[in-house]
Coordinates of C-alpha atoms and ligand atoms in Angstrom, one line a residue:
X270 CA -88.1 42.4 -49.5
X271 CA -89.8 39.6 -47.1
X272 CA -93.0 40.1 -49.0
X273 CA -91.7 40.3 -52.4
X274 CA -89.7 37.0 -51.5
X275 CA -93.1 35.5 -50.7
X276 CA -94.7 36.7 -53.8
X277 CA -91.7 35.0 -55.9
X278 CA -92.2 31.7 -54.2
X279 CA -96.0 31.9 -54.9
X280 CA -95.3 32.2 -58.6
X281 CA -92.8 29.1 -59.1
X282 CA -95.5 27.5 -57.9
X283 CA -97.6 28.5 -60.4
X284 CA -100.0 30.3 -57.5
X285 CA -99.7 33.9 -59.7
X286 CA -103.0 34.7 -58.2
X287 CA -102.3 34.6 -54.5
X288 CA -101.9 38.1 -53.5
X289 CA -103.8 38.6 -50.3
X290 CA -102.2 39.5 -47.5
X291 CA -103.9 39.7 -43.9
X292 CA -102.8 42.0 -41.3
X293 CA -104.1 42.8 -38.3
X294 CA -105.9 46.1 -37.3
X295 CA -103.5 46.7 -34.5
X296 CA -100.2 46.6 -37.2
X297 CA -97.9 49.5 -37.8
X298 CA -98.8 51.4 -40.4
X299 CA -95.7 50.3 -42.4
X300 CA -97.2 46.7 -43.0
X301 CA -99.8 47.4 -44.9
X302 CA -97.9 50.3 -46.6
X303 CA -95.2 47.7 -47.9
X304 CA -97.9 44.6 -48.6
X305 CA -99.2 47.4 -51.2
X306 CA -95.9 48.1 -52.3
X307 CA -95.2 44.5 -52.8
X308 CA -98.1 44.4 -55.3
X309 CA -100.6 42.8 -52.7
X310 CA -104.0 43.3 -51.8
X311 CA -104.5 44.3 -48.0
X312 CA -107.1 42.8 -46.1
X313 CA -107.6 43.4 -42.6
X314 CA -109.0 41.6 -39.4
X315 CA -109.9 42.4 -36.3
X316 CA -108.4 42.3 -32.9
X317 CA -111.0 41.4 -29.6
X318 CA -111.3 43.2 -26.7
X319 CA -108.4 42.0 -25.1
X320 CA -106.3 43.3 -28.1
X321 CA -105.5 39.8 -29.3
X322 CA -106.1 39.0 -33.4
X323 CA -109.7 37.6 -33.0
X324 CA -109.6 34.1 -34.1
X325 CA -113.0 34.3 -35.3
X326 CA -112.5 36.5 -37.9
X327 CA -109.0 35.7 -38.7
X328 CA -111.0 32.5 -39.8
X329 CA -113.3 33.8 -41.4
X330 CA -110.7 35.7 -44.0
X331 CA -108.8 33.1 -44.2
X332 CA -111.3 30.9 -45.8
X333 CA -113.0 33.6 -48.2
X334 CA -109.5 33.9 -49.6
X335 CA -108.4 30.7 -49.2
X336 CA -107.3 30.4 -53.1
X337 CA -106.0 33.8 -53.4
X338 CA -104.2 33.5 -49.9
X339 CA -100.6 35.1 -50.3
X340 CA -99.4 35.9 -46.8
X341 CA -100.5 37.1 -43.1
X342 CA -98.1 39.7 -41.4
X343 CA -97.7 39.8 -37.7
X344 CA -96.2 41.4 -35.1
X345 CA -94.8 39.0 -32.3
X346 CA -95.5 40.2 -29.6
X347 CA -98.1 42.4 -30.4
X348 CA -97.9 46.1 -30.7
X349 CA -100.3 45.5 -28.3
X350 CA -97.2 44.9 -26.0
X351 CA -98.6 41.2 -25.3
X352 CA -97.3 37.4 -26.2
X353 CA -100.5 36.2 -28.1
X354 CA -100.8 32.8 -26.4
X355 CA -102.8 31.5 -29.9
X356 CA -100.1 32.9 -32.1
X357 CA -99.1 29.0 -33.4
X358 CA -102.6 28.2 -33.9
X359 CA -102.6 31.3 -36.3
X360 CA -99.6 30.6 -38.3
X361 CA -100.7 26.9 -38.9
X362 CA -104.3 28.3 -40.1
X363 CA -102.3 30.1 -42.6
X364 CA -100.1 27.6 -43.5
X365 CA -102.8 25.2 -44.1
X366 CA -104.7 27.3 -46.7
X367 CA -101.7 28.2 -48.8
X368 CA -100.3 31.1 -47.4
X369 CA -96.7 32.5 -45.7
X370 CA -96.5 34.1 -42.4
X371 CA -94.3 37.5 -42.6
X372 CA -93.2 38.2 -38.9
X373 CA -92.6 42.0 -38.3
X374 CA -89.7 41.8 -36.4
X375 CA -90.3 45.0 -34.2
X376 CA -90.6 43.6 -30.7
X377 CA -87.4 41.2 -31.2
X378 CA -86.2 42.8 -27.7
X379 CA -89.0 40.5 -25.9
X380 CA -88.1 37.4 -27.5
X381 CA -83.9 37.3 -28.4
X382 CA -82.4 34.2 -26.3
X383 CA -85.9 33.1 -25.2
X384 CA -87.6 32.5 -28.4
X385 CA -87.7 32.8 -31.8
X386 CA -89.8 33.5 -35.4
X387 CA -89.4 29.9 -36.1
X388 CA -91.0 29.0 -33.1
X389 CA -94.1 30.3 -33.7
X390 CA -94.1 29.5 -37.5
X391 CA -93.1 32.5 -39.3
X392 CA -91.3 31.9 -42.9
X393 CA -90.0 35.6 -42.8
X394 CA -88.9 38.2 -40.4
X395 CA -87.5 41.5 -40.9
X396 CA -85.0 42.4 -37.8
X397 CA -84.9 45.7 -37.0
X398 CA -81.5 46.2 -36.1
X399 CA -81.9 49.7 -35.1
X400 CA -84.3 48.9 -32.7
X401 CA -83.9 45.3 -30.8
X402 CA -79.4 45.2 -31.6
X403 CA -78.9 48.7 -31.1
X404 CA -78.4 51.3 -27.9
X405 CA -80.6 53.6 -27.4
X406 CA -83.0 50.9 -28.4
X407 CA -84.8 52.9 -31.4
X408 CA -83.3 56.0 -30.7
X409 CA -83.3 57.9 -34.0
X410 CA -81.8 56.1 -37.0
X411 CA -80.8 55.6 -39.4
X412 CA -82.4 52.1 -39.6
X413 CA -81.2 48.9 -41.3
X414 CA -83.6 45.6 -41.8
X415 CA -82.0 42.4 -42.7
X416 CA -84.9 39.9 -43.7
X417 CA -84.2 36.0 -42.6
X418 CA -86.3 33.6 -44.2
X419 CA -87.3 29.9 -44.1
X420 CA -85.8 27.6 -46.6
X421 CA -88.3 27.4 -49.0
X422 CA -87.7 31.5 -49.7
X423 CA -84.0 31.2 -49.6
X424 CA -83.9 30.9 -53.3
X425 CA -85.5 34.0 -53.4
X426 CA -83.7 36.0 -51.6
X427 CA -82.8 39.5 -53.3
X428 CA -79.8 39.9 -56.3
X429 CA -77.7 42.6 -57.1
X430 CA -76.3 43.8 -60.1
X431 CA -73.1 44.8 -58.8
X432 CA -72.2 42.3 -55.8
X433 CA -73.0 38.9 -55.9
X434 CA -76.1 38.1 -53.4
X435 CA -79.2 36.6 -53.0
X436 CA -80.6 33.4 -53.9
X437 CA -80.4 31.1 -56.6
X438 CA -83.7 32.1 -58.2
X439 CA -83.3 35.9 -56.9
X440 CA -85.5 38.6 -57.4
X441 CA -84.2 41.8 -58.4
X442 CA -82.3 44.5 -55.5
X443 CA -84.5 45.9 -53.3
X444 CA -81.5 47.9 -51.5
X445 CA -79.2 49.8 -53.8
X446 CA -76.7 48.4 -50.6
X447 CA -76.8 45.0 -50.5
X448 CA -76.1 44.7 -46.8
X449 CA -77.8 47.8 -45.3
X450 CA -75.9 50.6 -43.8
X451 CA -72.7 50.0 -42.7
X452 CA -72.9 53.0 -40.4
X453 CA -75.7 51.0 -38.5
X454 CA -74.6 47.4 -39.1
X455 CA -71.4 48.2 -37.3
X456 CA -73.6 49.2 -34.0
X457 CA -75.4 46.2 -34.6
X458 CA -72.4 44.1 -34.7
X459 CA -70.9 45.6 -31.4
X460 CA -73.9 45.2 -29.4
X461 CA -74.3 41.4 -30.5
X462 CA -70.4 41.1 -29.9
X463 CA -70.1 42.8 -26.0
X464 CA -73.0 41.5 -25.0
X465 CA -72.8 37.7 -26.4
X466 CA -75.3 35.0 -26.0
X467 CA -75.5 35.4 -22.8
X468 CA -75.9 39.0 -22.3
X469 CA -78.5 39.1 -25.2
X470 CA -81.0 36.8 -23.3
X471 CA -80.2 38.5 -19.9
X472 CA -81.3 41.6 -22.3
X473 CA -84.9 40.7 -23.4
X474 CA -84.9 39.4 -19.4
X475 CA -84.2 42.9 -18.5
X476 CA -86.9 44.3 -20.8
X477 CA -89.5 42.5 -19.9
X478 CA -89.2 42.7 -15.8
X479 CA -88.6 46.6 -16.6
X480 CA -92.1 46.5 -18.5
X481 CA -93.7 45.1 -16.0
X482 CA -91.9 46.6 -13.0
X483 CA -93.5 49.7 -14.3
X484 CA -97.2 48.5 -15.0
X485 CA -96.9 47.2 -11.1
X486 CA -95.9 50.8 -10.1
X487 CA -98.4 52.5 -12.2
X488 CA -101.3 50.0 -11.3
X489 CA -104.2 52.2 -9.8
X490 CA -103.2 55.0 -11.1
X491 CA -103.3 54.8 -15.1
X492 CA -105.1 51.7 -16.4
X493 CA -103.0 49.7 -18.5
X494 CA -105.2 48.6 -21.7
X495 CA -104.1 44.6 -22.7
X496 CA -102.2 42.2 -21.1
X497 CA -101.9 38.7 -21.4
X498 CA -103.9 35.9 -19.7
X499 CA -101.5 35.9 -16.5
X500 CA -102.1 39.8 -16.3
X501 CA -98.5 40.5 -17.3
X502 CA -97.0 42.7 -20.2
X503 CA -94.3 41.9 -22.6
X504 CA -91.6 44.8 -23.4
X505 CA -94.2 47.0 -23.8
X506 CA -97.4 48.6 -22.3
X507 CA -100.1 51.0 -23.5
X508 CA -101.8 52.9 -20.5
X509 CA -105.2 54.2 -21.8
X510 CA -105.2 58.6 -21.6
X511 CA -108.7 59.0 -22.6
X512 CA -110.8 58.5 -19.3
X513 CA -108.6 62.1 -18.6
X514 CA -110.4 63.8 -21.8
X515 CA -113.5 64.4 -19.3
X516 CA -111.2 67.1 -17.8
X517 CA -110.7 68.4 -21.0
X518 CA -106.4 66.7 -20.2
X519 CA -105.7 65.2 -23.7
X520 CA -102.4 62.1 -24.2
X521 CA -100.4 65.2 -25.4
X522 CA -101.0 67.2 -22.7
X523 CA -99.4 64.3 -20.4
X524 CA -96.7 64.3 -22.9
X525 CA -95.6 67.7 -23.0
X526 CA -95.9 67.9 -18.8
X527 CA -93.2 64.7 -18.6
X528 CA -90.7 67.4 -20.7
X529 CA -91.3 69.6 -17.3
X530 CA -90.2 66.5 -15.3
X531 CA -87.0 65.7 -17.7
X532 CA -88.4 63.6 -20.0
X533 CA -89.0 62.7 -23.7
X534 CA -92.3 61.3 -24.0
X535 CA -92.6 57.8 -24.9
X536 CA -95.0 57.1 -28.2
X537 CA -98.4 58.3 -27.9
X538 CA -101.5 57.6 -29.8
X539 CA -99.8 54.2 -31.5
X540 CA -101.0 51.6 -32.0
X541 CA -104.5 53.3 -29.8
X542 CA -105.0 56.6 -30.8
X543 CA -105.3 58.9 -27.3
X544 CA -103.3 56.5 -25.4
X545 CA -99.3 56.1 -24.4
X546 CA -97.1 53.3 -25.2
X547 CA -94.3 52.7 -22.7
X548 CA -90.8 50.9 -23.5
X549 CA -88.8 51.1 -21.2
X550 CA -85.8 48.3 -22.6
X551 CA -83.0 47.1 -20.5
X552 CA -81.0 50.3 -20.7
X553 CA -82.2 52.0 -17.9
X554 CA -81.3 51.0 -14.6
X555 CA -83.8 51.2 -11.5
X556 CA -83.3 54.8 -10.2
X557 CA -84.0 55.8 -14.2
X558 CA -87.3 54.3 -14.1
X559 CA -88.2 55.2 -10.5
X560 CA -88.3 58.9 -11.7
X561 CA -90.0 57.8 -14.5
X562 CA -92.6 56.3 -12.8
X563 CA -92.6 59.2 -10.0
X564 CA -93.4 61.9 -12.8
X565 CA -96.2 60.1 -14.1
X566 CA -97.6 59.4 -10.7
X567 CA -97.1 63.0 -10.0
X568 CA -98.6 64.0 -13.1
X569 CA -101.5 61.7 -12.6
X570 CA -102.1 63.9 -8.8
X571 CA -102.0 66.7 -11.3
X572 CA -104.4 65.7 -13.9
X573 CA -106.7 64.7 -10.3
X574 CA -106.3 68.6 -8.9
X575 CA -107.8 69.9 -12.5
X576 CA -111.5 70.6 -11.6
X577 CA -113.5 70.6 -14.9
X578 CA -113.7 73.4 -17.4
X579 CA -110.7 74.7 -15.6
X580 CA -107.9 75.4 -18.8
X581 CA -105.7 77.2 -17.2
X582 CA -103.5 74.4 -15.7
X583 CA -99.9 73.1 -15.3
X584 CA -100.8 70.2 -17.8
X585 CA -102.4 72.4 -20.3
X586 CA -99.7 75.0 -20.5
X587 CA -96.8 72.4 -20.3
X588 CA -94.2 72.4 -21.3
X589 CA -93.1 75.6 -18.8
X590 CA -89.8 76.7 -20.9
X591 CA -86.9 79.0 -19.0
X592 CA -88.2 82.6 -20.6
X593 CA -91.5 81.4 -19.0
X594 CA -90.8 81.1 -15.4
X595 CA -88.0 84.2 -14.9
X596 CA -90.9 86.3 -16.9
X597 CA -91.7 89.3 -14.6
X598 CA -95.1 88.8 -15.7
X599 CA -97.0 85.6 -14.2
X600 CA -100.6 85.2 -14.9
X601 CA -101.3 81.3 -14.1
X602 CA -103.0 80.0 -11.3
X603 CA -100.4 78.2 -9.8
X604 CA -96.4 78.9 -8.9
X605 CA -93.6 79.1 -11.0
X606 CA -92.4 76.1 -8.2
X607 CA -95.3 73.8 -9.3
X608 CA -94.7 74.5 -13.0
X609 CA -91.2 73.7 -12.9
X610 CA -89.9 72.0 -10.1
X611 CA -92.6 69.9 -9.7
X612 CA -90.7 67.2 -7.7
X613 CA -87.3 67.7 -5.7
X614 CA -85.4 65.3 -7.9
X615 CA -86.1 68.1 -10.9
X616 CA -84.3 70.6 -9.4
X617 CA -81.2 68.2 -9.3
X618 CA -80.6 68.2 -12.7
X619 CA -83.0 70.3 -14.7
X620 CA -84.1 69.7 -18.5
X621 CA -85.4 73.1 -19.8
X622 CA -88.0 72.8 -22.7
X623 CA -86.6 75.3 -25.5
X624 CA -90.2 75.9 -26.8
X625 CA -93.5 75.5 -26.4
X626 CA -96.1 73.9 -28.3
X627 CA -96.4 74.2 -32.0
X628 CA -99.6 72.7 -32.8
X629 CA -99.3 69.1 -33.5
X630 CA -100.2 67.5 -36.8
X631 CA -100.9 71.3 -38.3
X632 CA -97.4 71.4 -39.4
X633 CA -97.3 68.0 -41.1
X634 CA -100.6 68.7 -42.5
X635 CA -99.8 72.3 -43.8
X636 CA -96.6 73.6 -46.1
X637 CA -95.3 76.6 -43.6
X638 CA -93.0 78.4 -45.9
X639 CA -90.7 80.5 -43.0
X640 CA -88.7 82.5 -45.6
X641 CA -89.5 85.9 -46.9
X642 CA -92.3 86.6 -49.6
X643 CA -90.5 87.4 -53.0
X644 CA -91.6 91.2 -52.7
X645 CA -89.4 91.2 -49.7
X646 CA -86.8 91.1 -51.6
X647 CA -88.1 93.5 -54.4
X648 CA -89.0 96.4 -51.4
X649 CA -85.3 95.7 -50.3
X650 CA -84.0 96.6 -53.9
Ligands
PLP924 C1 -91.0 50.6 -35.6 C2 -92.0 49.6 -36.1 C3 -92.0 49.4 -37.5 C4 -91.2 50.3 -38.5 O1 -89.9 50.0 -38.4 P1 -88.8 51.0 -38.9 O2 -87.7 50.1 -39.3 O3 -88.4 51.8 -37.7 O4 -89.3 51.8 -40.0 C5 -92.8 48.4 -38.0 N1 -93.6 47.7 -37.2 C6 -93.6 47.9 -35.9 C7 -94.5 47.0 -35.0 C8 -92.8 48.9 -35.3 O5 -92.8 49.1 -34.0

């Protein structure tokens, strides 16, 4: 909707031709998916060393498509999990060669009560409500995305056929709802309403010293791969996984080993592949994210006692499920203990793993039909 807005506002100024839109390599997939939806042409530039958008290049695109310039899409901060310090000097460059600045609204819990899209020059953002106004932050849908726009889009802003909305020069529905879900608005609407002003900034507060409380606690024993230039993260962290390949431990395998230790495993291999992205949000409270951090320091002492070419190990064969560990039989190399109990506070309150592993991106890859061939049922007759 925020790019199609754009694309209107281009045309009633006669700029029908601008329909390039920049995004950066480090952007979620769904950016450049919807700038190709939207009818644009994708173009994308790079981000540096430190996991900032490189200025250099940014430049550089900028100017070869100066004329045809239609919009730059961002994420603020960065999936990178870092509050790009040069982020105003990018949305100027963009508005000085023609072109709108569509802010993906994904890391909204790092900057509600503290900052804003305006700020930094963005004409649109989406606002995932289901993420940064909702509790568990992200936690499974369904997902709603109001746009907000600056006033030279407001015109633009989306119709409907049915219920009167949108702008005075509005483009046609994008949502057959006009107003999202009102299954999720209404969570939405309650977390804004308990928590307030107030509580809202003390929120993204919360998030960010829980972010960083757990890069200080990890620190030495997982590298954490960007952060900004006073060595801090914002809401967000990726710890790099792939110095462990050398011992044959892959992200996944660190992932399925924190189900042992009671927990889900936070995203891995986005936006780096074979790295982890930690989020921790305001919702959990110290003693939460001191277990966290003790399984993956544990696991970390783990991934150390693997000697090389040795596959046969508690991170490999993770997750250990119930049937496992009261099997009679018992072939691994180390104790049923280690497998499942693998630090006291475990044994408190232990999450059993239901399964094992089913292998990865096979299944999304491959059609698995489960039910019975047609002759099945033709031997049955
Ligand atoms: C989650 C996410 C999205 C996708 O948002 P959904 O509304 O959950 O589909 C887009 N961009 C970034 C940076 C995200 O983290």
């Amino acid at each position: 909707a925020g790019l199609m807005t754009i694309r209107a506002y281009h045309e009633s100024r006669g700029d029908t031709n601008r329909n390039i839109c920049i995004i950066p390599a480090s952007a979620h997939g769904t950016n450049p998916a919807s700038a190709v939806m939207a009818g644009m042409q994708v173009v994308v530039t790079k981000t540096d060393e430190k996991g900032n958008i490189d200025l250099a290049d940014l430049e550089e695109k900028v100017l070869k498509h100066s004329e045809n310039l239609a919009a730059l899409m961002v994420t603020y901060p960065s999936t990178h999990g870092v509050f790009e310090s040069s982020i105003r000097k990018i949305t100027r460059l963009i508005h000085e060669h023609g072109g709108q600045v569509y802010m993906d609204g994904a890391n909204m819990n790092a900057q509600v009560g503290l900052t804003n899209p305006a700020i930094i020059g963005a004409d649109v953002c989406h606002l995932n409500l289901h993420k940064t106004f909702a509790i568990p932050h992200g936690g499974g849908g369904p997902g709603v995305g109001p746009i907000c726009v600056a006033a030279q889009l407001a015109p633009f802003l989306p119709g409907n056929p049915v219920i009167p909305t949108g702008g005075k020069k509005a483009i046609t529905a994008i949502s057959a709802a006009p107003w999202g879900s009102a299954l999720a608005c209404l969570i939405s609407y309650g977390y804004i309403k308990m928590l307030g002003a107030a509580g809202l900034q003390k929120a993204t507060e919360i998030a960010i010293l829980n972010a960083n409380y757990i890069k200080e606690r990890l620190e030495g024993k997982y590298q954490v791969l960007y952060t900004g230039e006073m060595g801090r993260a914002a809401h967000e962290m990726i710890i790099d996984c792939r110095p462990f390949k050398q011992k044959n431990i892959e992200v996944t395998d660190i992932a399925k080993r924190l189900m042992d230790y009671g927990f889900h495993a936070p995203t891995v291999s986005f936006p780096v592949a074979g790295t982890m992205m930690i989020e921790p949000t305001e919702s959990e409270g110290l003693s939460e994210l001191d277990r966290f951090c003790d399984a993956m320091i544990s696991i970390r002492e783990e991934i150390d006692a693997v000697s090389e070419g040795d596959n046969q190990n508690v991170l490999k064969n993770a997750p250990h499920t119930l049937e496992m560990v009261t099997s009679d039989h018992w072939a691994f190399p180390y104790t049923r203990q280690q497998a499942a109990y693998p630090l006291p506070y475990v044994k408190e309150s232990k999450f059993w793993p239901s399964i094992r592993r089913v292998d990865e991106a096979y299944g999304d890859r491959n059609l698995i039909c489960t039910c019975a061939p047609i002759e099945a049922y033709a031997d049955s007759e």
